[in-house]
Short mmCIF file of C-alpha atoms in Angstrom, two decimals:
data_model
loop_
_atom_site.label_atom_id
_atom_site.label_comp_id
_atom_site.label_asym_id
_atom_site.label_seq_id
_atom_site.Cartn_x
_atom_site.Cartn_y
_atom_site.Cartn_z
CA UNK A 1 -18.30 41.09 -27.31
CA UNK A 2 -17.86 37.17 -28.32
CA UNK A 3 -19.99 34.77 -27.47
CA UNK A 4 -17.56 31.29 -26.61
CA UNK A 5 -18.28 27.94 -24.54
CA UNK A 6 -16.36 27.61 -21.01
CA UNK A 7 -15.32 24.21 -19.74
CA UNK A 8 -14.18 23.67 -16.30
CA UNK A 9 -12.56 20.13 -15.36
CA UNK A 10 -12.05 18.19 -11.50
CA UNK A 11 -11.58 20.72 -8.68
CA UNK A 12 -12.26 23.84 -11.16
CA UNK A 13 -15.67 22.41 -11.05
CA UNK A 14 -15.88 22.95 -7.73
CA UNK A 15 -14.44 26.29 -7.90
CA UNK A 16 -17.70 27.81 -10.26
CA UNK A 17 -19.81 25.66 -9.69
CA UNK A 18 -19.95 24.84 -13.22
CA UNK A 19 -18.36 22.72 -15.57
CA UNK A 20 -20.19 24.26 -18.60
CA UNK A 21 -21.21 27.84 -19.52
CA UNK A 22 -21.67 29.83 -22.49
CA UNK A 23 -20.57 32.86 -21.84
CA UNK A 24 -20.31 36.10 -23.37
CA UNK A 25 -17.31 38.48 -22.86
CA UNK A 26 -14.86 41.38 -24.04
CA UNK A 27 -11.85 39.59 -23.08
CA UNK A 28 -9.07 39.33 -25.45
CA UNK A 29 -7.42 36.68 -24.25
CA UNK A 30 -7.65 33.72 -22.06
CA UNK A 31 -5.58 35.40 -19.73
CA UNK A 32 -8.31 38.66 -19.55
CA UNK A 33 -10.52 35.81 -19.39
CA UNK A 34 -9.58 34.14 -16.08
CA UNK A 35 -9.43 37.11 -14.65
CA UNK A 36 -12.60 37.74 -14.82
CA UNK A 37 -13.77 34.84 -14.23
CA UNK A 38 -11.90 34.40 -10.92
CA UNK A 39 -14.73 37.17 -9.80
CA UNK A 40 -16.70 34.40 -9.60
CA UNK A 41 -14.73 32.05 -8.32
CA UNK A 42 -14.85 30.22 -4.73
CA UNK A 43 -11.45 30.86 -3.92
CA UNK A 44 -8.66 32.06 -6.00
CA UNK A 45 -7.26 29.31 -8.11
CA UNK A 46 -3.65 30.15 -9.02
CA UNK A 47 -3.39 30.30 -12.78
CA UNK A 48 0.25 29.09 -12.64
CA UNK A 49 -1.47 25.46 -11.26
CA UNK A 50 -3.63 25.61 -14.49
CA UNK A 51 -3.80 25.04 -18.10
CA UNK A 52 -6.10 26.13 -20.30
CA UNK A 53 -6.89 24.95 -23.70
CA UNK A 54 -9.04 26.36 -26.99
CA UNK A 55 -11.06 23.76 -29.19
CA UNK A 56 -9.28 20.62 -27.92
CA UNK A 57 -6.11 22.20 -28.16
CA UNK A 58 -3.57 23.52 -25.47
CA UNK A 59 -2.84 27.13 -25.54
CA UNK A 60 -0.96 29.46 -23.32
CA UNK A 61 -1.74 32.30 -21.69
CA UNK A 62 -1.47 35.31 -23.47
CA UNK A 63 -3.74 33.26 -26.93
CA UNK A 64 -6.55 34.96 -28.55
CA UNK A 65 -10.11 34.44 -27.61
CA UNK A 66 -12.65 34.54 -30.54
CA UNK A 67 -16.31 34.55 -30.99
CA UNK A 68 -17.39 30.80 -31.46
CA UNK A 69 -14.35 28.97 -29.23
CA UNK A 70 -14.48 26.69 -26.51
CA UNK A 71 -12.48 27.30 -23.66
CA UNK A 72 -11.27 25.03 -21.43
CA UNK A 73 -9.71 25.73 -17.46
CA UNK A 74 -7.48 22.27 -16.25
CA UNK A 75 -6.35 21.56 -13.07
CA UNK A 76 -3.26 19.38 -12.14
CA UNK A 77 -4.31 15.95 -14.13
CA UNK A 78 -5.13 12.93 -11.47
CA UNK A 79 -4.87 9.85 -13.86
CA UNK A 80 -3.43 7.01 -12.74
CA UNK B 1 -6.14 1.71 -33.89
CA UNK B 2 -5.19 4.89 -31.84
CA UNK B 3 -2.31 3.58 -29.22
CA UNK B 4 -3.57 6.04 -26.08
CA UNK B 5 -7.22 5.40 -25.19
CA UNK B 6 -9.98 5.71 -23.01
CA UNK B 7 -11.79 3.17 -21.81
CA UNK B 8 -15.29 3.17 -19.82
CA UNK B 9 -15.56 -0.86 -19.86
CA UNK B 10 -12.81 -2.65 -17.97
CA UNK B 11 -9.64 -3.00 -19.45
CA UNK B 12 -8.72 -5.78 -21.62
CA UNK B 13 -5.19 -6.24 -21.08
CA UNK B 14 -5.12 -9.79 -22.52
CA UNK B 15 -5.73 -8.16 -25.48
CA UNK B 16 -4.08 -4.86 -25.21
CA UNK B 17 -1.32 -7.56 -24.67
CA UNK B 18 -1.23 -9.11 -27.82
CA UNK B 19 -1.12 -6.38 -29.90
CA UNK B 20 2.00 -4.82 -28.09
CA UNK B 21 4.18 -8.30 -28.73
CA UNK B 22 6.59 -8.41 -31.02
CA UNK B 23 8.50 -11.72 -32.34
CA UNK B 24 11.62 -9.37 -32.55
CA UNK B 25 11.54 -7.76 -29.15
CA UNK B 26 13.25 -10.09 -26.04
CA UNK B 27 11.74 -7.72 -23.64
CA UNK B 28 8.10 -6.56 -22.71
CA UNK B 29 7.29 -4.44 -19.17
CA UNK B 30 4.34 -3.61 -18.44
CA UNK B 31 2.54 -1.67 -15.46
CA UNK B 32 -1.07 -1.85 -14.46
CA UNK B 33 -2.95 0.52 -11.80
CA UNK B 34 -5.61 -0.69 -9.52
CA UNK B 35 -8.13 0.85 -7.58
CA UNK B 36 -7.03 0.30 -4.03
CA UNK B 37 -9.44 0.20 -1.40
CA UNK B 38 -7.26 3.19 0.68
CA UNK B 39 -5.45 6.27 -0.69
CA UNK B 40 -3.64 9.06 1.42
CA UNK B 41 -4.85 7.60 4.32
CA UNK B 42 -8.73 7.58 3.57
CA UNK B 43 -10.79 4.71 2.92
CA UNK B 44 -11.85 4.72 -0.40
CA UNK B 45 -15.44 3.19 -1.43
CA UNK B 46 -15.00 3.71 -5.15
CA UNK B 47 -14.05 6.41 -7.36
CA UNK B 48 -14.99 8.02 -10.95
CA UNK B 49 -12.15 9.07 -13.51
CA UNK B 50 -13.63 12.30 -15.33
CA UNK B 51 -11.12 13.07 -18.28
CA UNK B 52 -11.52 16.22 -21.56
CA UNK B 53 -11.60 12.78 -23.83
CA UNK B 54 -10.71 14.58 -27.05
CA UNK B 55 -7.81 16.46 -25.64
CA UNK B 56 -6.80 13.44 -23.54
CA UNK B 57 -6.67 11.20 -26.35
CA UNK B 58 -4.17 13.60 -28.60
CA UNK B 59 -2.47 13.91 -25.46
CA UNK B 60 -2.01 10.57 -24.81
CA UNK B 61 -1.19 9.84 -28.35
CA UNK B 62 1.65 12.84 -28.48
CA UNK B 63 3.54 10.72 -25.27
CA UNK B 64 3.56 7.20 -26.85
CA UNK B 65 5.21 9.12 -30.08
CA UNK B 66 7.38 10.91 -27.97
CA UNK B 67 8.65 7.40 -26.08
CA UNK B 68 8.78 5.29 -29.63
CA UNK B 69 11.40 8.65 -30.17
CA UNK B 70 13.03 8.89 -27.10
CA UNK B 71 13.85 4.57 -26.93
CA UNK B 72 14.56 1.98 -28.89
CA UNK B 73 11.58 0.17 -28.54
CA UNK B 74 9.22 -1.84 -30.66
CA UNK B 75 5.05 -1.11 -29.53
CA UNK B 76 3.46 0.19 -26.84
CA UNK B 77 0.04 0.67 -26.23
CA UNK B 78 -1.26 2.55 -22.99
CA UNK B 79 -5.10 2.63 -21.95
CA UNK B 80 -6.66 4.40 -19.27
CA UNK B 81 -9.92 3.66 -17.68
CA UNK B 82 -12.63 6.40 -16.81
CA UNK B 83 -15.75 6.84 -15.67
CA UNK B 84 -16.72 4.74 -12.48
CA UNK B 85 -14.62 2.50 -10.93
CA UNK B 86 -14.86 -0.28 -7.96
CA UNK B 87 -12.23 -1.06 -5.96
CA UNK B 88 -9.85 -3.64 -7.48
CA UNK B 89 -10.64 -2.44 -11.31
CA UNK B 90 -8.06 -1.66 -13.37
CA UNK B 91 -7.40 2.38 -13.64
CA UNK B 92 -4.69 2.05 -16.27
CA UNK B 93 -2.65 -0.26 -18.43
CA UNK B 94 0.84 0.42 -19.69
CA UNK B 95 2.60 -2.24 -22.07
CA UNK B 96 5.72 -1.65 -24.17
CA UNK B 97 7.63 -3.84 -25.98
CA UNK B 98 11.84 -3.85 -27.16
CA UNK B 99 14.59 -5.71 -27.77
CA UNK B 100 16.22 -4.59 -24.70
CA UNK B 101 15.17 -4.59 -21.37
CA UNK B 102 16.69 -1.38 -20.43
CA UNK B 103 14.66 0.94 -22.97
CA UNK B 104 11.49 -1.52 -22.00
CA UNK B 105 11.33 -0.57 -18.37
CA UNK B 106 12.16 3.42 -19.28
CA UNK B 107 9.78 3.73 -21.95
CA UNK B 108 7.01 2.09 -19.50
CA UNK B 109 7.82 4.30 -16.82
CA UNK B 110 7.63 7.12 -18.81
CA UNK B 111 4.35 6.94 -20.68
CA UNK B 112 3.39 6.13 -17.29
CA UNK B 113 4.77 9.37 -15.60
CA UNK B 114 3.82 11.18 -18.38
CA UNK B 115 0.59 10.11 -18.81
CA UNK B 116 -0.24 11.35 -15.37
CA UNK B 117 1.17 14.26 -15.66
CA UNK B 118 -0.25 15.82 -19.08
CA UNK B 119 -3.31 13.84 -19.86
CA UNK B 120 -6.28 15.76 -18.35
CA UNK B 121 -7.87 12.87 -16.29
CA UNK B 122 -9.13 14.00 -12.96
CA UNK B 123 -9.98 11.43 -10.32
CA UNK B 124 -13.26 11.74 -7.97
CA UNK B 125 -12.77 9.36 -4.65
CA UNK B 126 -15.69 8.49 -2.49
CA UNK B 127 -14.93 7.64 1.08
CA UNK B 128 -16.56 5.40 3.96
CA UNK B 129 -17.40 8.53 5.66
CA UNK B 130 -19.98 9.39 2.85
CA UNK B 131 -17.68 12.65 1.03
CA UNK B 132 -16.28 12.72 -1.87
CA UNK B 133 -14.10 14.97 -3.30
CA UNK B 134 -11.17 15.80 -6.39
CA UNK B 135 -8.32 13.79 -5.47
CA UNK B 136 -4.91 16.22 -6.32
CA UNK B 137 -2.11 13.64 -7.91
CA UNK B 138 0.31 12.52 -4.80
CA UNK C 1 6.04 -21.97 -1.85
CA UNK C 2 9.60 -20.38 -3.18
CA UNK C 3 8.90 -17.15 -4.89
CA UNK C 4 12.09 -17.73 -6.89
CA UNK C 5 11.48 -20.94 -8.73
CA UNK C 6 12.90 -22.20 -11.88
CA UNK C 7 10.75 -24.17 -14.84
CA UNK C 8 11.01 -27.34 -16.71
CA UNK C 9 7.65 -26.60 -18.57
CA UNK C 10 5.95 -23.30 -20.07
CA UNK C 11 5.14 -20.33 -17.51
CA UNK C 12 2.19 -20.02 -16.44
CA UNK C 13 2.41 -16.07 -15.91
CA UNK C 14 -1.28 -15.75 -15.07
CA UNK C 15 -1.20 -18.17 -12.32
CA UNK C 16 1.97 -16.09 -10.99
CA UNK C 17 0.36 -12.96 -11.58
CA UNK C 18 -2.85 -14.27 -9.14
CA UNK C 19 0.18 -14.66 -6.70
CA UNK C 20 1.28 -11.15 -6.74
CA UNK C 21 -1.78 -8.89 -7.09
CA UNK C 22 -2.54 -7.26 -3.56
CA UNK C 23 -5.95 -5.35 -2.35
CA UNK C 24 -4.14 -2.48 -1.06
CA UNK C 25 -1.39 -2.00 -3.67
CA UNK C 26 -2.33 0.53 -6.64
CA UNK C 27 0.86 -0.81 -8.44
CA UNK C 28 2.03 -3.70 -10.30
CA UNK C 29 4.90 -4.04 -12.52
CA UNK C 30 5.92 -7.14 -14.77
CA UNK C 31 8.78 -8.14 -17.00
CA UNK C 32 8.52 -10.71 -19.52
CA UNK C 33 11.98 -12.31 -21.60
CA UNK C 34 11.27 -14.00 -24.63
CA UNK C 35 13.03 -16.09 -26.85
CA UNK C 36 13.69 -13.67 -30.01
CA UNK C 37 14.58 -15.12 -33.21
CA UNK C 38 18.00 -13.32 -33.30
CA UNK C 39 20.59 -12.40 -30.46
CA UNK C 40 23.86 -10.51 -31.07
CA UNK C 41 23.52 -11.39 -34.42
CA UNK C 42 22.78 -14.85 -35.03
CA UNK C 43 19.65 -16.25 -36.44
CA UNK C 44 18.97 -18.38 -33.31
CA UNK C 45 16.67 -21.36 -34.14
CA UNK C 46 16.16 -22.71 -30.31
CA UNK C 47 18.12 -22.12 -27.27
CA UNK C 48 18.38 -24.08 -24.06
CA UNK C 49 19.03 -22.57 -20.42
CA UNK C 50 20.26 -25.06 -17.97
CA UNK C 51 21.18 -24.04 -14.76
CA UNK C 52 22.89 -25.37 -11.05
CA UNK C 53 19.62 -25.90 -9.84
CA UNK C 54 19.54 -26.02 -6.13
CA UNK C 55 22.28 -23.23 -6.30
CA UNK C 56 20.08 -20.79 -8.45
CA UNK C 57 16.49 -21.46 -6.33
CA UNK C 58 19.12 -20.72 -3.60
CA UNK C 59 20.26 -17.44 -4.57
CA UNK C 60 16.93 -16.15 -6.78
CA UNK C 61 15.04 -16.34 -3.57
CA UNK C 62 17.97 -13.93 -1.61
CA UNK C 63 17.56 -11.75 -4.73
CA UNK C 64 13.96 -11.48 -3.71
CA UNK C 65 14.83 -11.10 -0.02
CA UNK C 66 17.17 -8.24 -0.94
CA UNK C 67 14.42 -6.84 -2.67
CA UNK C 68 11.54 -6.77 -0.43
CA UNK C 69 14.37 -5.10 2.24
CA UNK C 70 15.22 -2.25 -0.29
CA UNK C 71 12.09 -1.56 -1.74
CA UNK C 72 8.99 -0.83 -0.12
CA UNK C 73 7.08 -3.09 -2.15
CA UNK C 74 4.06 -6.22 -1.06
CA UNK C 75 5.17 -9.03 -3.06
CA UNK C 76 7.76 -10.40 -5.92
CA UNK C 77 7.76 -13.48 -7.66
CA UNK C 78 10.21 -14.02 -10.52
CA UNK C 79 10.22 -17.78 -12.67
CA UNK C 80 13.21 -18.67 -14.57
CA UNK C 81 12.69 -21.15 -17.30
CA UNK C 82 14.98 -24.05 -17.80
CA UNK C 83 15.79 -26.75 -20.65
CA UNK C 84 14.85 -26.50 -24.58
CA UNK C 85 13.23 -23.13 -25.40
CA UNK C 86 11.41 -22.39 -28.91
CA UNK C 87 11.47 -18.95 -30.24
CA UNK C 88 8.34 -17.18 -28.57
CA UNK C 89 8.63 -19.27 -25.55
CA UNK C 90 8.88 -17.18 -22.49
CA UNK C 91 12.50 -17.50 -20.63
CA UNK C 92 11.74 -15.41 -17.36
CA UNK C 93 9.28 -13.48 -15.82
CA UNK C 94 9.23 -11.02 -12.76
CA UNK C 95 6.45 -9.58 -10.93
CA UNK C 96 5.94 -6.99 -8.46
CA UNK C 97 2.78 -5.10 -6.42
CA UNK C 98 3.40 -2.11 -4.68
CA UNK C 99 1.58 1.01 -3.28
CA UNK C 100 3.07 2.91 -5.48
CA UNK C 101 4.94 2.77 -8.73
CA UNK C 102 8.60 4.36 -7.92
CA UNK C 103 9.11 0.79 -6.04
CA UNK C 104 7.25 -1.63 -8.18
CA UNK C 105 9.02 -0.46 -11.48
CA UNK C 106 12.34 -0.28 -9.26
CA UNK C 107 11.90 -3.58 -7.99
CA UNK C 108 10.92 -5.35 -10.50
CA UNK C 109 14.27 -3.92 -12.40
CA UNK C 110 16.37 -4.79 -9.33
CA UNK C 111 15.36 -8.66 -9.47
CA UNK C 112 15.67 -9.08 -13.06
CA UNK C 113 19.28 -7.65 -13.06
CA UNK C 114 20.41 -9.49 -10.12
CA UNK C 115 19.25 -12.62 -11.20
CA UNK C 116 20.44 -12.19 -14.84
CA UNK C 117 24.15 -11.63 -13.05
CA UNK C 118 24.08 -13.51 -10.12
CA UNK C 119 21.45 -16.52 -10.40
CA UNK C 120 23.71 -19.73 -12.02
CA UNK C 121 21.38 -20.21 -15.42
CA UNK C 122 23.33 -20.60 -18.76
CA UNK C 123 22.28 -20.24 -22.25
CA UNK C 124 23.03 -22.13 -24.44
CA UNK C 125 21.65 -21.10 -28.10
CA UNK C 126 21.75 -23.26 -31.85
CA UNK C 127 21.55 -21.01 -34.53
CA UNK C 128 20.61 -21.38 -38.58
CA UNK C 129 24.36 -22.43 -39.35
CA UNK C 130 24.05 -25.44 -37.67
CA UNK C 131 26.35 -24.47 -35.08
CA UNK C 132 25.44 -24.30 -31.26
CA UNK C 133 27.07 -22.33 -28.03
CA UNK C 134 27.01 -20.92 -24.88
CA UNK C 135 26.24 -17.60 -24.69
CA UNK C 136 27.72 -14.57 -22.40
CA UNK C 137 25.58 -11.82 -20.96
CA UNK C 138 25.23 -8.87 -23.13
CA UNK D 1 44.33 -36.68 -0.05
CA UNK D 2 40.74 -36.08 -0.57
CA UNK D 3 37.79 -37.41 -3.14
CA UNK D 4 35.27 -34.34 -4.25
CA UNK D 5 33.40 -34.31 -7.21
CA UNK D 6 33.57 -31.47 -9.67
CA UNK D 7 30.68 -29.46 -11.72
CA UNK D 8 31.54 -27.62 -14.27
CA UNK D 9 28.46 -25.30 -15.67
CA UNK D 10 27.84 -23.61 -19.00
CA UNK D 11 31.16 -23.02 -21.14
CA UNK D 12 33.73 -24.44 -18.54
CA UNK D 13 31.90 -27.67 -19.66
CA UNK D 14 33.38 -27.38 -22.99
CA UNK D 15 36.67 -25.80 -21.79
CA UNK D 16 36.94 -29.25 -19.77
CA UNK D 17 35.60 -31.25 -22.12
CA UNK D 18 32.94 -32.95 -19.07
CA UNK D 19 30.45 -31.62 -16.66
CA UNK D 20 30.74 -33.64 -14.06
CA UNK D 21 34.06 -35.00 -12.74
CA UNK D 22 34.95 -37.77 -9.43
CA UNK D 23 38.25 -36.62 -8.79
CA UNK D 24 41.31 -37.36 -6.27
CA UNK D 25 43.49 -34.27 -4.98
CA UNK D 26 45.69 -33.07 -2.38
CA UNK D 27 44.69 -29.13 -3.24
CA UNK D 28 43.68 -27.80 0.14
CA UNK D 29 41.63 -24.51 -1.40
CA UNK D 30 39.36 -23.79 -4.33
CA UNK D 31 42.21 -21.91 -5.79
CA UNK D 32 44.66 -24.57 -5.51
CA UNK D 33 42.44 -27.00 -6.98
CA UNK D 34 41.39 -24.72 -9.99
CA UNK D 35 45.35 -23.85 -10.62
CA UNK D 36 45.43 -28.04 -10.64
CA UNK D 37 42.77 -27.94 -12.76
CA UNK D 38 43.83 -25.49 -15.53
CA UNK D 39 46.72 -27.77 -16.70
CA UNK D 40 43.97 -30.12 -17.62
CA UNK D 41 41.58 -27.08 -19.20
CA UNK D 42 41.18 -25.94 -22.98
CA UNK D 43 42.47 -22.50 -22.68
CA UNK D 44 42.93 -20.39 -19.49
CA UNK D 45 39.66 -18.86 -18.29
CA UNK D 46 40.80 -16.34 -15.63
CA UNK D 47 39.27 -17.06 -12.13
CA UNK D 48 38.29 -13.34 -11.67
CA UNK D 49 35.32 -14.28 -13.74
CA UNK D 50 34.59 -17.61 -12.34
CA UNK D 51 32.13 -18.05 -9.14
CA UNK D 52 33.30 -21.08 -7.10
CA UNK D 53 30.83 -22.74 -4.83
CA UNK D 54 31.12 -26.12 -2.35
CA UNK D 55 27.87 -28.08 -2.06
CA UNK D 56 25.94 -25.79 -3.08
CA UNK D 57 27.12 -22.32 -1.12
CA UNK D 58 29.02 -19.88 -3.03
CA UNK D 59 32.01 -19.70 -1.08
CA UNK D 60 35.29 -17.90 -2.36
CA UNK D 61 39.18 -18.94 -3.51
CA UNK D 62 40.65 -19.14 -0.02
CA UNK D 63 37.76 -21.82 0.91
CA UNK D 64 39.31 -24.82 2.13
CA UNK D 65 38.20 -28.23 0.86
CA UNK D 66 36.69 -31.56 3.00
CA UNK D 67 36.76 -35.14 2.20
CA UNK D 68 33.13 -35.81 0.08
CA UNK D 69 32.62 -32.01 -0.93
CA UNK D 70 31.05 -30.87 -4.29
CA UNK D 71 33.22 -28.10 -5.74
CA UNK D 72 31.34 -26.37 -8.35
CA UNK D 73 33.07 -23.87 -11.36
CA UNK D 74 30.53 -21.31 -12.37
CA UNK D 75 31.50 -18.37 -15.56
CA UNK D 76 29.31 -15.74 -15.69
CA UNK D 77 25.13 -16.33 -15.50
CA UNK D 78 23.37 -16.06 -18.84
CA UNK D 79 19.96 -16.29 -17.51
CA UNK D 80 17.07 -13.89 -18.60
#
């Protein structure tokens, strides 16, 4: 298990609620991760509309997760 | 001085101005983004710009490098605003200078596209009917 | 008042930007032409435009017609200076407001190509050999 | 014959030596009077890149000219 910090931005705030958690999990990677997450989602927020991103940096889907990180789920950007 | 920023005060694009002219560049276009008091069909009372500032600042920062590679063009400097806005405030400022028009109005238009495309900024309208909600990009 | 006009002193581009802004247009796009200190070349020390006058008001405002047809855009104003020019001075400007960008960065593009090919203005630049001449479009 | 008055504008004032000409013709078009004209002209500037215009209307080579009219030579615009 890994302790990391989970940020969610715009509608994906909505979605959990949330747009901070630290969170402890077995996941792997930040794919595992969303899916697990999405168990406690409101609604099912397709992944392929999303980016994610570990310490300030983008990542893709299949990165590793480890203990310490900060994870962060990013819908469409609205800027502008 | 970074050339992608956020901004929570207004934007000063007097200033953001002068520091994209260039004595050597005929051409400067730039585009500015207002808060308008209406947006796919709602009436909007104001609205809050919510942004991941460290990641939106690299990302920001990676575009303007890309467009000083992709066109000949002297500066450019793009800001954008976040936090909460009134109608009629300036959301975002793009300025580039060049010698020639042509890679002047491209290079704008891209950061511009770009920008709100890849640079996590979310926007949060309120309307006259007292909701609010996360506004999806048009 | 014209929103094609031509200038005998410096532009005022704030006072034409007041003109153009618009409550329920997100979008504004502007171009700005300088005098550079070197065209094609040539170390240019001053240039002068002069233009058919009534001619060019003539056709700069059916430029803007055209353009207010073919885009879906609020308002255009473009200012064409005429006369002695110093390097730095600023030779035209364009403006645009829109509801949304596609048509104020296509606009604004639109005007200042038409009226650089079709509006009767003619530079004439004197460069650091001494020598002076009228210049064709690039 | 007819008295216009001829403008000449950016280069075609040096390839005519004047920019402003009272002039007597019996030319009945803008193309007959420019052909008149070129006799009189430093060099041969083709009319294919000349704009002709009659008190101030762009009008085109088959225009026919009036007692009193201002005929205006235009080369290419250099504005901007």
């Amino acid at each position: 298990m890994i302790n990391i910090k989970i940020l969610f931005f715009g509608k994906l705030k909505d979605t959990w609620k949330t747009s901070k958690l630290n969170y402890q999990t077995s996941s792997k990677t930040t794919e595992d991760l969303y899916q697990e997450l999405l168990t406690k989602a409101i609604g099912e927020p397709h992944k392929d509309s999303i980016k994610v991103a570990i310490n300030d940096e983008f990542v893709n889907w299949s990165s590793p997760l480890n203990n310490g990180d900060t994870v962060a789920f990013l819908p469409p950007a609205s800027g502008g | 001085m970074k050339l992608f920023n956020l901004s929570e005060n207004k934007i000063n694009d007097k200033q953001l101005k002068e520091l994209v002219l260039d004595p050597n560049s005929g051409g400067f276009v730039c585009f500015e983004g207002w808060v308008r008091n209406n947006n796919q069909g709602k009436d909007v009372t104001k609205l809050a710009y919510e942004a991941y500032n460290k990641l939106a600042i690299k990302e920001g920062n990676v575009i303007i490098s890309e467009a000083m590679d992709k066109f000949t063009i002297k500066k450019a400097i793009c800001t954008h605003r976040i936090g909460l806005l009134e109608i009629g405030d300036m959301a975002v400022w793009v300025g580039v200078s060049a010698p020639h028009r042509d890679a002047a109005f491209k290079a704008c238009r891209f950061i511009l596209d770009e920008v709100k495309s890849r640079v996590p900024i979310y926007k949060n309208e309120s309307w006259t009917d007292g909701e609010s909600g996360w506004v999806e990009q048009e």
